[in-house]
XYZ file of C-alpha atoms in Angstrom:
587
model
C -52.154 -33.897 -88.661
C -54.951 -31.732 -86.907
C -54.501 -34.299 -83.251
C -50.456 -33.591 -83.694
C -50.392 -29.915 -83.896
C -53.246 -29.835 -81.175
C -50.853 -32.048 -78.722
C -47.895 -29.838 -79.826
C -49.508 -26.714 -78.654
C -50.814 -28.136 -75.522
C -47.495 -29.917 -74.488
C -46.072 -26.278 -75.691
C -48.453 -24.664 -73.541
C -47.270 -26.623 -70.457
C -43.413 -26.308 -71.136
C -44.058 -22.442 -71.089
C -46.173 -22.923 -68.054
C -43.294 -25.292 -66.367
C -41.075 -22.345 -67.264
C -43.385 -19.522 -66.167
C -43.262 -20.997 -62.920
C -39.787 -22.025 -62.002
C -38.820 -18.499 -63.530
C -40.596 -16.125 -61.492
C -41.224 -16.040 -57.815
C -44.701 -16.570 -56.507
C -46.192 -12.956 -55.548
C -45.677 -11.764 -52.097
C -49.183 -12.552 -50.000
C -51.035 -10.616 -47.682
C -51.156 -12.041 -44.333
C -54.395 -10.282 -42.403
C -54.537 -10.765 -38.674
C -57.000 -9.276 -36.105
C -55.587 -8.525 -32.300
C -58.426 -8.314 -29.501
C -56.920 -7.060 -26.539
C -58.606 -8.660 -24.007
C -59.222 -9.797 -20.444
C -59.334 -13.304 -19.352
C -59.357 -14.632 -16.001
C -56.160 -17.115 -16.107
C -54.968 -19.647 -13.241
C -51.568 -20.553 -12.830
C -49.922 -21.888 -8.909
C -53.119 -22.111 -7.822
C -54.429 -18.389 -8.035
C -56.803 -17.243 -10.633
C -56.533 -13.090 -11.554
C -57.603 -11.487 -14.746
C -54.561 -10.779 -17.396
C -54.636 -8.765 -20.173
C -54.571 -11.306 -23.284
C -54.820 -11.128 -26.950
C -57.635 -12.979 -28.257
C -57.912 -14.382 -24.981
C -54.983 -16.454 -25.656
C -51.149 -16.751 -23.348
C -49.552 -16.877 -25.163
C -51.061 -14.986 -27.859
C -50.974 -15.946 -31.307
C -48.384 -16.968 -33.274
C -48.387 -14.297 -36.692
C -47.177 -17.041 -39.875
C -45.725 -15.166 -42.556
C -42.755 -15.571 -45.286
C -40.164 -13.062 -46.851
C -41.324 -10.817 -48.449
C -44.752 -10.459 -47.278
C -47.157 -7.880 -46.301
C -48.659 -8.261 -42.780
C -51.479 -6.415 -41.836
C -52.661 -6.153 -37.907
C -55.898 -4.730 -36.651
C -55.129 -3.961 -33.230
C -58.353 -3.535 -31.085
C -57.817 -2.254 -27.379
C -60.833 -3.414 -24.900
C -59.195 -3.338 -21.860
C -58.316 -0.250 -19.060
C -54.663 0.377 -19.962
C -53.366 1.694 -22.717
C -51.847 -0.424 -25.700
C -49.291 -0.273 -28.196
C -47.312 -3.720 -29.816
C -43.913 -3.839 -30.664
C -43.030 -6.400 -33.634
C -39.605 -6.954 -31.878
C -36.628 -7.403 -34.318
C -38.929 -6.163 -37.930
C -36.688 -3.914 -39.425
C -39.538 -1.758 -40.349
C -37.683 0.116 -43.408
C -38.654 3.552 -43.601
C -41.922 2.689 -41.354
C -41.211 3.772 -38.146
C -45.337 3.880 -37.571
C -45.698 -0.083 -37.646
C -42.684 -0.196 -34.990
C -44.912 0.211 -32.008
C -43.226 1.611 -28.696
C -45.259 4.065 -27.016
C -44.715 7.431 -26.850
C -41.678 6.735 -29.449
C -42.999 6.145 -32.972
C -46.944 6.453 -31.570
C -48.986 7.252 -29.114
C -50.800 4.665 -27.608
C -54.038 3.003 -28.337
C -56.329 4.255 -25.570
C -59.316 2.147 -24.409
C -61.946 1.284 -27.447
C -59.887 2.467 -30.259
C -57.946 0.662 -32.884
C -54.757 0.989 -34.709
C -53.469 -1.155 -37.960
C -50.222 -2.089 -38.343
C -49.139 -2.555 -41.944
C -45.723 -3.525 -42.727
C -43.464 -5.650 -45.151
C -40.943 -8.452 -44.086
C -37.921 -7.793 -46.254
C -34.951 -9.544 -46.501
C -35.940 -11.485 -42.863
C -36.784 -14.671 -42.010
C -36.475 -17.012 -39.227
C -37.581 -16.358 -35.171
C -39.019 -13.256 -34.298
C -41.607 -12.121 -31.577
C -44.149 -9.316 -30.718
C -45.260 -7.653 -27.478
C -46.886 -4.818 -25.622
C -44.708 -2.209 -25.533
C -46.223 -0.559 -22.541
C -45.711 -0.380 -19.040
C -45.337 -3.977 -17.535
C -48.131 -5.502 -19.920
C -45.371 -7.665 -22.071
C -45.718 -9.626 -19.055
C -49.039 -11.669 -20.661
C -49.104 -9.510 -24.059
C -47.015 -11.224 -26.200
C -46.282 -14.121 -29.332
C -44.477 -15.875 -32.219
C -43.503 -14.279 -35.396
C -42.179 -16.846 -37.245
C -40.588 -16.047 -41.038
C -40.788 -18.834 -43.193
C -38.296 -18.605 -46.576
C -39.527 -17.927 -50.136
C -41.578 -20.594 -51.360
C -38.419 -22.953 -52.639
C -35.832 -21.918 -50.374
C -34.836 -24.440 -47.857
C -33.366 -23.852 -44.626
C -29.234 -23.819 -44.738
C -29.558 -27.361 -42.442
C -31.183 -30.471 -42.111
C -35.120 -29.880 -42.781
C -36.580 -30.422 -39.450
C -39.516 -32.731 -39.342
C -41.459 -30.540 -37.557
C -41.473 -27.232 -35.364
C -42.468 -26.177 -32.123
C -41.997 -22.407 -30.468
C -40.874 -22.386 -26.754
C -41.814 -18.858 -25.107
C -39.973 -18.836 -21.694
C -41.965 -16.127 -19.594
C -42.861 -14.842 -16.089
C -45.756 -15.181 -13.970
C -46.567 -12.865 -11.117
C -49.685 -14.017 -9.103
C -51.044 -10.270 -8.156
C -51.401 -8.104 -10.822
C -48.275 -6.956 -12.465
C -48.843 -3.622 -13.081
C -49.886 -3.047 -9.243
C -46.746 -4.800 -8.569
C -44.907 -2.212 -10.675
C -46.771 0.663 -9.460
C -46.223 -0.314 -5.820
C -42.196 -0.536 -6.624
C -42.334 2.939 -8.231
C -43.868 4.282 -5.149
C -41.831 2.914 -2.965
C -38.706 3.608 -4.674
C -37.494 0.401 -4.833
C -37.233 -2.175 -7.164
C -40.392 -4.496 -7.581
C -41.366 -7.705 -5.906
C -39.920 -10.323 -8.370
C -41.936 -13.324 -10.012
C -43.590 -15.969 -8.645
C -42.642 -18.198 -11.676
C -40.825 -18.339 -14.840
C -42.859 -20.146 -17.544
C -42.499 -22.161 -20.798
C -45.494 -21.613 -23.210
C -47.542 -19.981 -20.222
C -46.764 -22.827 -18.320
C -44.397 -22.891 -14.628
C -44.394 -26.812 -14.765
C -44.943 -29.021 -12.275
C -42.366 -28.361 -10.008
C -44.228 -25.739 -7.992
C -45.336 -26.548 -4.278
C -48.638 -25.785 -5.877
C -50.832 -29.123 -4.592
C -50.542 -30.597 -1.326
C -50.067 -34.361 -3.015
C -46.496 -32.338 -3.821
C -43.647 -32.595 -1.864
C -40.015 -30.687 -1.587
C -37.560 -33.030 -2.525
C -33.706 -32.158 -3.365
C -33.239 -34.245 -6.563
C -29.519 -33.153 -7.206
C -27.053 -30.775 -5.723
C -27.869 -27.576 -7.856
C -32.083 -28.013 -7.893
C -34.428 -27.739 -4.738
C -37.374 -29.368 -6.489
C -41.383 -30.354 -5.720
C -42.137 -33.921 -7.040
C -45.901 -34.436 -7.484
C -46.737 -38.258 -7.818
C -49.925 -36.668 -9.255
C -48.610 -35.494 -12.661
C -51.155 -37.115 -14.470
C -54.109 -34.700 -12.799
C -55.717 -32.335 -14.026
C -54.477 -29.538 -12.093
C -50.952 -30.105 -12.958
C -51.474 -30.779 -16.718
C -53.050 -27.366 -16.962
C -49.614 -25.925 -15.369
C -47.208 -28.201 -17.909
C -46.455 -27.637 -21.748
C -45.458 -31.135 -23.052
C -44.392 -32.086 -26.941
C -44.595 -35.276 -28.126
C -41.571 -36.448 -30.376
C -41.202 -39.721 -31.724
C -38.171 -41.619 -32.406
C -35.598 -41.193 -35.099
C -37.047 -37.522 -36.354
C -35.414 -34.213 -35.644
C -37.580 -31.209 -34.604
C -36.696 -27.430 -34.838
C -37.239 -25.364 -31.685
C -37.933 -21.437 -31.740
C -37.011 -20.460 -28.431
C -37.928 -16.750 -27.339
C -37.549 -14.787 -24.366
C -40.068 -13.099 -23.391
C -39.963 -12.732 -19.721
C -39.017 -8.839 -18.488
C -36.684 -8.862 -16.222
C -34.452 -12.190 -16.396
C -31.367 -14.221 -18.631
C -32.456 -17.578 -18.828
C -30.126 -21.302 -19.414
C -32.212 -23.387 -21.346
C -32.200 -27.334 -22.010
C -33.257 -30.416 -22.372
C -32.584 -33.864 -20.295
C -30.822 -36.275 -22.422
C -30.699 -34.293 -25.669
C -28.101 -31.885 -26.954
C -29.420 -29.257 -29.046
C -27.967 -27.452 -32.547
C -27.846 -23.820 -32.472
C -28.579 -22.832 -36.042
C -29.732 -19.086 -35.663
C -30.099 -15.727 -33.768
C -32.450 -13.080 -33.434
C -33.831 -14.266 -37.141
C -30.028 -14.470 -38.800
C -28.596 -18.042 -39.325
C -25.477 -19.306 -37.500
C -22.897 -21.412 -38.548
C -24.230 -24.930 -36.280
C -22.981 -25.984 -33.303
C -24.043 -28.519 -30.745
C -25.078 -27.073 -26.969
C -26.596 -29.170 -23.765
C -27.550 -25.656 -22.557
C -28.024 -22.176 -24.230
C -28.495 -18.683 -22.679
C -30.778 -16.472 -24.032
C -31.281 -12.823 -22.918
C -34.983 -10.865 -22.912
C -35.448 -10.215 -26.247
C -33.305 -12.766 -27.957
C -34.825 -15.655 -30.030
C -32.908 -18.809 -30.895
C -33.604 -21.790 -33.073
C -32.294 -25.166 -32.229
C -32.239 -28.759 -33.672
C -32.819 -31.348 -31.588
C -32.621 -35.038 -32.671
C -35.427 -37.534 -31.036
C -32.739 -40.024 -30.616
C -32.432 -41.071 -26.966
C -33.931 -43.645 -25.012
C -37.977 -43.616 -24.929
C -39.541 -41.891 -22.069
C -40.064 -38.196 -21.070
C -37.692 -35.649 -20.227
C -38.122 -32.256 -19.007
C -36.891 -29.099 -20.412
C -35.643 -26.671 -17.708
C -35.138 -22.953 -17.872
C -33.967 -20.973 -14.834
C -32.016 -17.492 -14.427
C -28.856 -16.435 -15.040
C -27.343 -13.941 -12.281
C -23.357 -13.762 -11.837
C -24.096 -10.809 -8.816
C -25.722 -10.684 -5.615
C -29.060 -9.284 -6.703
C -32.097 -10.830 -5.384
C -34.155 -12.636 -8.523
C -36.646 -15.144 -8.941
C -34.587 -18.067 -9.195
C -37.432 -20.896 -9.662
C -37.120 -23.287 -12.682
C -39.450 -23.692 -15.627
C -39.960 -27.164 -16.952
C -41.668 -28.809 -20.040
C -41.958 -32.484 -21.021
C -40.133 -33.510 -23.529
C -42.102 -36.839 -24.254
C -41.766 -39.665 -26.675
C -45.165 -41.026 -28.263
C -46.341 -43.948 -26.828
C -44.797 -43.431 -23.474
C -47.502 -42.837 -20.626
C -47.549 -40.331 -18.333
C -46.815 -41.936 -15.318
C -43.064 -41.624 -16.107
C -41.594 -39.350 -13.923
C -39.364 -37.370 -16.549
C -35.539 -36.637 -15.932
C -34.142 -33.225 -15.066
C -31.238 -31.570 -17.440
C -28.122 -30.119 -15.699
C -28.242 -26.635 -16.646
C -25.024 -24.181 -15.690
C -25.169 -22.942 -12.302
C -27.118 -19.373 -11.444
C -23.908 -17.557 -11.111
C -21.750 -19.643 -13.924
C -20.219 -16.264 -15.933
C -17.506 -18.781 -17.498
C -20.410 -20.584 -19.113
C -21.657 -17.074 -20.474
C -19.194 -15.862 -21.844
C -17.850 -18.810 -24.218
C -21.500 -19.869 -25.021
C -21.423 -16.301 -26.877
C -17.853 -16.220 -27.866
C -19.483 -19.606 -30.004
C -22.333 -17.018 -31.868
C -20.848 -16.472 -35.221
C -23.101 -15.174 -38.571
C -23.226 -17.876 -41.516
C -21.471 -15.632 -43.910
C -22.137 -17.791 -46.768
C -22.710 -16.227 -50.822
C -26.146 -16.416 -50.137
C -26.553 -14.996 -46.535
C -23.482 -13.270 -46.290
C -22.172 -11.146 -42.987
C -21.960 -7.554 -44.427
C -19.520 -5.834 -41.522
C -18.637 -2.396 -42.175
C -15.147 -2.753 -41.856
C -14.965 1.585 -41.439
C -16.352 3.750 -39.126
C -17.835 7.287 -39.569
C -18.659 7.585 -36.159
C -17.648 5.854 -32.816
C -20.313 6.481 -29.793
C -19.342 4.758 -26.356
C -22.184 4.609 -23.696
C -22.079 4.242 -20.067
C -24.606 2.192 -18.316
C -25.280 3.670 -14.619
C -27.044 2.390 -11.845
C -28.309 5.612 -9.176
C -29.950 6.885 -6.582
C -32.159 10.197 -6.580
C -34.331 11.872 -4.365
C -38.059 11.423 -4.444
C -39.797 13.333 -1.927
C -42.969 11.683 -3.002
C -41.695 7.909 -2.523
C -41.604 6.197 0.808
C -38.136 6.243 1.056
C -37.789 9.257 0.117
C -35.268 8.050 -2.693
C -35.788 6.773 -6.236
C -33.431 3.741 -8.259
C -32.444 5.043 -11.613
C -30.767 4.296 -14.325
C -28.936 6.280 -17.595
C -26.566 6.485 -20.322
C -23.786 8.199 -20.290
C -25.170 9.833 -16.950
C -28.124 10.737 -18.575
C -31.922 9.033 -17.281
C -34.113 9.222 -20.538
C -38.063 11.050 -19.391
C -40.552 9.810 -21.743
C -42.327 12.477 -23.696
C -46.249 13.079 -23.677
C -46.003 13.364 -28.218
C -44.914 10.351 -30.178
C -41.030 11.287 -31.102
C -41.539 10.092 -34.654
C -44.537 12.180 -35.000
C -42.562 15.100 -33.438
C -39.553 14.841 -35.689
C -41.458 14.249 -38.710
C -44.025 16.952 -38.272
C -41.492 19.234 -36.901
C -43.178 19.393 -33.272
C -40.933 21.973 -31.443
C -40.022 21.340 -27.792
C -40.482 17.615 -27.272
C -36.970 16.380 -27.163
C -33.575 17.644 -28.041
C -30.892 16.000 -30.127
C -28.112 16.633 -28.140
C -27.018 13.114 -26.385
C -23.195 13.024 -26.225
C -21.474 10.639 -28.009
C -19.061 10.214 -24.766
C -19.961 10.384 -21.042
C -19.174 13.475 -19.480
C -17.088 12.437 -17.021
C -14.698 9.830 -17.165
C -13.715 6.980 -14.602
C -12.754 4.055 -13.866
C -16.199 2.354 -15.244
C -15.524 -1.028 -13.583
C -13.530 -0.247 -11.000
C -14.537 -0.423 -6.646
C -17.855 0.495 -6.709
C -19.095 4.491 -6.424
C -22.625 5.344 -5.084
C -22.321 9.050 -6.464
C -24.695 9.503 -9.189
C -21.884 11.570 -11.600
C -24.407 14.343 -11.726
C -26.937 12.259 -13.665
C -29.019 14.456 -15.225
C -33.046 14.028 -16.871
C -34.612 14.924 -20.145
C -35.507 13.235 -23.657
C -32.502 13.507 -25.416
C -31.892 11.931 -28.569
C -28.706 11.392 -31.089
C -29.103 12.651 -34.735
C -27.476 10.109 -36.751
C -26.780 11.071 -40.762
C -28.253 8.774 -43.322
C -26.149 6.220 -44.434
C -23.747 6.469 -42.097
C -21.501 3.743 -40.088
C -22.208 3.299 -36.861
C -19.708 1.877 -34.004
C -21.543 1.860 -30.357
C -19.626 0.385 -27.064
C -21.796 -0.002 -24.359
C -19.725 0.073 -21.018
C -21.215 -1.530 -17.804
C -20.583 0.510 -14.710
C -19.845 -0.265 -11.185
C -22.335 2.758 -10.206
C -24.076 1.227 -7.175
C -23.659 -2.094 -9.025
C -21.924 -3.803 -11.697
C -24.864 -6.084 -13.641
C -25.118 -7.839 -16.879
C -27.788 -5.617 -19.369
C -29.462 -6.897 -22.482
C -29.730 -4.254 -24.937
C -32.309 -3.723 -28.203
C -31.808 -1.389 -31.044
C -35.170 -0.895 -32.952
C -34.986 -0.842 -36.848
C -31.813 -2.699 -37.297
C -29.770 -5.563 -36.868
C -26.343 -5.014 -35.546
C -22.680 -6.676 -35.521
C -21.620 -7.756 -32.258
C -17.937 -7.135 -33.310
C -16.227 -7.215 -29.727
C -17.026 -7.925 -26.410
C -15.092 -8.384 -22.829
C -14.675 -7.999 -19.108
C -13.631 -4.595 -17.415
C -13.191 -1.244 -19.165
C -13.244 -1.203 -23.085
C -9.201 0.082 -24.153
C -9.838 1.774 -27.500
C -6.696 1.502 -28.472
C -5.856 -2.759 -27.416
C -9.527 -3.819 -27.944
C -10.314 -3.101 -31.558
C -7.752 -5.129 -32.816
C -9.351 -8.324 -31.235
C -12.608 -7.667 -32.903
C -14.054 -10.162 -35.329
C -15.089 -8.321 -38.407
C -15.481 -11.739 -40.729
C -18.275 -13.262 -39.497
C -19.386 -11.781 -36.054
C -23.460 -12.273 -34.598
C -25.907 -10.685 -36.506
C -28.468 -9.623 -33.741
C -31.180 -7.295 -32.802
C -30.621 -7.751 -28.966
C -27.264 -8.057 -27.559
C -26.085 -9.200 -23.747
C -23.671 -6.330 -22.328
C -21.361 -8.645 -20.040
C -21.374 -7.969 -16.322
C -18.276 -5.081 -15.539
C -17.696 -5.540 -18.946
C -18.777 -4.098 -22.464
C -19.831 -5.016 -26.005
C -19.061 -3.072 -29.277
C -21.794 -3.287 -31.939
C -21.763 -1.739 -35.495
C -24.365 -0.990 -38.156
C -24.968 1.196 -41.390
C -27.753 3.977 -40.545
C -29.857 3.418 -43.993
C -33.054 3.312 -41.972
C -34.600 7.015 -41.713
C -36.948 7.499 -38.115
C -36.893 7.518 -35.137
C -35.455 3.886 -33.291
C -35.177 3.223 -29.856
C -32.284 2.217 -27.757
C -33.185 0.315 -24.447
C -32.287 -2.507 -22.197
C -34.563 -5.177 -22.340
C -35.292 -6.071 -18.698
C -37.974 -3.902 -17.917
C -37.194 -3.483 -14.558
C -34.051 -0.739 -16.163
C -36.058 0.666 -18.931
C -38.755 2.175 -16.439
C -36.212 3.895 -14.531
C -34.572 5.575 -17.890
C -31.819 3.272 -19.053
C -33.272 4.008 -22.743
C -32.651 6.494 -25.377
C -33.512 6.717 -28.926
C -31.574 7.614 -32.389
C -33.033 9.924 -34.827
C -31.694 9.240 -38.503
C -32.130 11.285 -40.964
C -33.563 10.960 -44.333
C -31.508 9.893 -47.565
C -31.467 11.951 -50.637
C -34.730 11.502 -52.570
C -38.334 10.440 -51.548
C -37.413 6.793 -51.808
C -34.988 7.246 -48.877
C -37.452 9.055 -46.821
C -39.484 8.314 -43.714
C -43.012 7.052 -45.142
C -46.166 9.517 -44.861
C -47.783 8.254 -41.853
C -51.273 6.178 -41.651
C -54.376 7.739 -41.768
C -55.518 6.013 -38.268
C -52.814 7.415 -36.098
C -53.752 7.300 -32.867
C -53.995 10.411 -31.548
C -51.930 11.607 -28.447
C-alpha cells in the first residue's frame, strides 16, 4: 500500500510539475554584454588603415536576446572620438537614456569612460541593429540585434533550418571621418565610397589583384573576374555561406551603410519576404528587394537549385543624377560539397535608376494583421503635421567655396545642441532648444514642381515639436525640388509607425487620404520618402521623451535634415519618463 501511495505522489508531483511548466512562461533573462570600443588595423581593396571597431570585430557583435528580456551593455570608449550607440528600432518605453544619439537623449561617452545601457525588449522581436550614433563612425561601428520569440512561440512561417545575418555596408579606404571633415570644409558633399560591403566584405569583384581583370559579364554589370578566387587575398575580401540541398535558411538582411538604398539578391534563388524593421509581413516571393539605411528585412530562401555557388549582389539605388558609389557587393552563395574553383553566377538585380521597381516592391509591404500580431492603425487623427524636405545652399565664409549644402524641414536646418535634449527637458535646462517647430512649412509652393535654388528663407536653431501624451499622430513628409528632388529614408526613434500612404508629386490632402490603406499597412521604424514624392506615416504618442526625427543617409543628417519630438508625460508615474542612470555621462 506504502509503494502505491509513494508512486501516486511522485507521478502527482510530476503532473503538477508538467502543469507548472506549460502554465507559466519561463522568466525573462538577463542578457549581459560588454562593448570595447576599439582600434584595429583592418585591410580591405588592398589598403590597410586603423577603424574604430567593437571588440575588435566588423562587424561587431551580434547582441542574442528574446522578448521580453533585459539587455544590459557596458559600453567602454578607448579610442580618440567620442562614442555613443544607438539600438536602432528598440522602442525604449519610457527610457529615452538607453536610446543613444548624441547630444539627443545623452551626451557622449568621451575617451576612457563608460556608459551602461540597460533596457527591456517588449513586445519586439525579429531583425534589429545597433550603431554609433556619432559623426561618420556607423561607418565600422555597428551589429545584429536579433529578437528571438518567447520560448514556445514559433515563427508565423516555415521554421527555417538555419539563419544567417547579411550586413550590407560601406568601405572608404582613407579614414572616414577625415573624409567627412574635408567635405564639411569644403562645403561640398564628401568623396563617396570606395566599396559597398556584405558582412565587411566588398567581394571579389574589385580590381584589387593584378591576376584580376575587367570583364563586362552582362549588359547592366562592368565586373573584375579573378581566376584566383581561391587565394588568400580574395577569401579575406568575400563572405560565403554554405547551404546544402533541400533546406531553407532565413536571412536577416540590414542596412547599415550611411549614405546609400541598396537592391539585394541572389543568383538562381528567389527569396520570401516575411518581415520589416522587426514586424512580420504577410509572405511574398522577390528575386530582388530594396532596402533603405536603416531598414532590416528577413527573407526565406529555399536551397533548391542546381549545386554550385552563386553570388549575392547588392548595389545602389539612385533614380537622379547624383554622383554615388555605384560598385556592387557580392557574397557566395555556395552549396556544400561544391569546390571553390566554381566561378559563381551573377543575379540580375533592377537597374540603378529603376523607380518602377521601387515603388511596387513597397506598394507589396503589408503588416500580418493576424489575432495574434495584429496591425493596430489609428483610424483618427488628433493631429496632422506635414514636413518639407529641402535641399540649400548657404554662405560659409569659412569654407573654400565660400558656400555650405544644407538641408531642413519645413525650411528649418536643425543645430545640434552642446546639453543632451532629454536631459534638458527632463531637468528643466532653460535655453537649449525651443518647442516651437511648425506643424506646416511657412511658405507654400509647388514642392515638386521645376526646380528652385532659393533657400525659402531657411532658417537655423534646435527646434523641437511638443507632442501630448497619448495622442495620434499623422506626419507627411514631402520631398522638394529645392536644388534637387531625391529619394530620403527617414527614422523615428521610440516608435514604430504606419506607412498609411505614399506617392509621386505633391501630397493633395483632400484626394490622397482616401487612397490610404488603414487595414494592414507596413509597420516600420524607417520609412523610404519616394523621390518628388511623399509618404504619410501615423502613430499613437504613448512613449514620453525625447525621440529623434532624421534621415538616415548620413550625408543629410550632418547638414540638419533632423529634428526631434518631445512627448510629454502621461498621467501618473507609470506613464512618466524613467529617473535617469546613475552613470550619465556627463556633458
Amino acid at each position: 500500500m506504502a509503494t502505491r501511495v509513494g508512486s501516486f505522489l511522485k507521478f502527482f508531483s510530476l503532473l503538477i510539475g508538467c502543469f507548472w511548466f506549460f502554465s507559466f512562461p519561463a522568466e525573462a533573462a538577463v542578457k549581459k554584454y560588454k562593448f570595447d570600443i576599439k582600434v584595429k588595423n583592418v585591410s580591405r581593396l588592398c589598403h590597410a588603415k586603423p577603424i574604430v571597431t567593437v571588440n575588435g570585430m566588423y562587424p561587431g557583435p551580434t547582441i542574442y536576446a528574446r522578448e521580453g528580456d533585459r539587455v544590459i551593455v557596458n559600453v567602454t570608449n578607448y579610442v580618440q572620438y567620442n562614442m555613443s550607440i544607438h539600438w536602432h528600432g528598440l522602442k525604449q518605453y519610457r527610457n529615452g537614456w538607453a536610446d543613444g544619439p548624441a547630444y539627443i537623449t545623452q551626451c557622449p561617452i568621451k575617451t576612457g569612460n563608460s556608459y551602461i545601457y540597460d533596457f527591456n525588449i517588449t513586445g519586439q522581436r525579429g531583425s534589429l541593429w545597433w550603431h554609433a550614433h556619432i559623426l561618420w563612425l556607423r561607418a565600422t561601428v555597428h551589429g545584429a540585434i536579433v529578437i528571438l520569440p518567447p520560448q514556445g512561440t514559433p515563427f508565423p512561417f516555415p521554421q527555417p533550418n538555419q539563419e544567417f545575418n547579411i550586413i550590407l555596408g560601406e568601405w572608404w579606404n582613407n579614414d572616414v571621418e577625415e573624409v567627412e571633415k574635408q567635405g564639411n570644409q569644403m562645403g561640398v558633399p564628401p568623396n563617396m565610397s570606395d566599396a559597398h560591403t556584405i558582412n565587411g566584405k566588398p567581394g571579389p569583384l574589385f580590381p584589387c589583384s593584378e591576376k584580376c581583370k575587367i570583364l563586362t559579364l552582362t549588359a547592366d554589370f562592368d565586373m573584375v573576374e579573378c581566376r584566383v578566387l581561391t587565394t588568400t587575398s580574395l577569401i579575406i575580401d568575400t563572405y560565403a555561406m554554405e547551404v546544402e540541398q533541400g533546406k531553407t535558411y532565413l536571412l536577416r538582411i540590414i542596412n547599415a551603410a550611411l549614405n546609400d538604398e541598396l537592391f539585394f539578391g541572389i543568383s538562381g534563388h528567389n527569396m520570401t519576404v516575411v518581415e520589416i524593421d522587426a514586424v512580420y509581413t504577410k509572405p511574398f516571393s522577390t528575386q530582388s528587394l530594396l532596402i533603405g539605411p536603416g531598414q532590416t528585412t528577413n527573407v526565406l530562401v529555399q536551397a533548391n537549385s542546381v549545386l554550385g555557388r552563386y553570388f549575392m549582389a547588392a548595389r545602389p539605388f539612385m533614380d537622379v543624377p547624383l554622383s554615388i558609389d555605384n560598385k556592387t557587393a557580392t557574397a557566395i552563395l555556395q552549396y556544400k560539397g561544391i569546390p571553390n574553383s566554381v566561378i559563381p553566377t551573377l543575379p540580375q538585380l533592377p537597374f540603378p535608376n529603376d523607380t518602377e521597381f521601387a515603388l511596387s516592391y513597397s506598394k507589396r509591404l503589408r503588416s500580418l494583421n493576424t489575432p495574434q500580431y495584429p496591425a493596430n492603425v489609428p483610424l483618427k487623427v488628433d493631429r496632422n503635421l506635414f514636413y518639407t524636405i529641402g535641399l540649400g545652399m548657404n554662405a560659409c565664409p569659412s569654407c573654400i567655396n565660400g558656400t555650405r549644402l544644407t538641408a531642413s524641414l519645413n525650411n528649418i536646418s536643425f543645430v545640434m545642441p552642446q546639453v543632451g535634449l532629454l536631459q534638458a527637458h527632463y531637468f528643466n535646462i532653460s535655453g537649449v532648444f525651443k518647442t516651437d517647430f511648425p506643424d506646416k512649412p511657412p511658405t507654400p509652393f509647388n514642392y515638386t514642381g521645376a526646380p528652385l535654388t532659393a533657400n525659402l528663407r531657411t532658417s537655423v536653431g534646435t527646434r523641437l515639436s511638443k507632442i501630448a501624451f497619448n495622442s495620434t499622430i499623422e506626419l507627411v513628409l514631402q520631398d522638394t525640388n529645392l536644388l534637387t528632388v531625391e529619394s530620403h529614408p527617414f527614422h523615428l526613434h521610440g516608435y514604430n509607425f504606419f506607412v498609411v500612404g505614399t506617392g509621386v508629386g505633391n501630397f493633395d490632402p483632400t484626394k490622397d487620404p482616401a487612397k490610404y490603406n488603414l487595414v494592414d499597412p507596413p509597420e516600420r521604424n524607417t520609412v523610404g520618402v519616394p523621390t518628388g514624392g511623399w509618404t504619410a506615416i501615423r502613430f499613437r504618442a504613448d512613449n514620453p521623451g525625447v525621440w529623434f526625427l532624421h534621415c538616415h543617409l548620413e550625408l543629410h543628417t550632418g547638414w540638419g535634415l533632423k529634428t526631434a519630438f518631445v512627448v510629454e508625460d502621461g498621467p501618473g508615474n507609470d506613464l512618466s519618463i524613467l529617473p535617469p542612470p546613475k552613470d550619465l555621462p556627463p556633458c
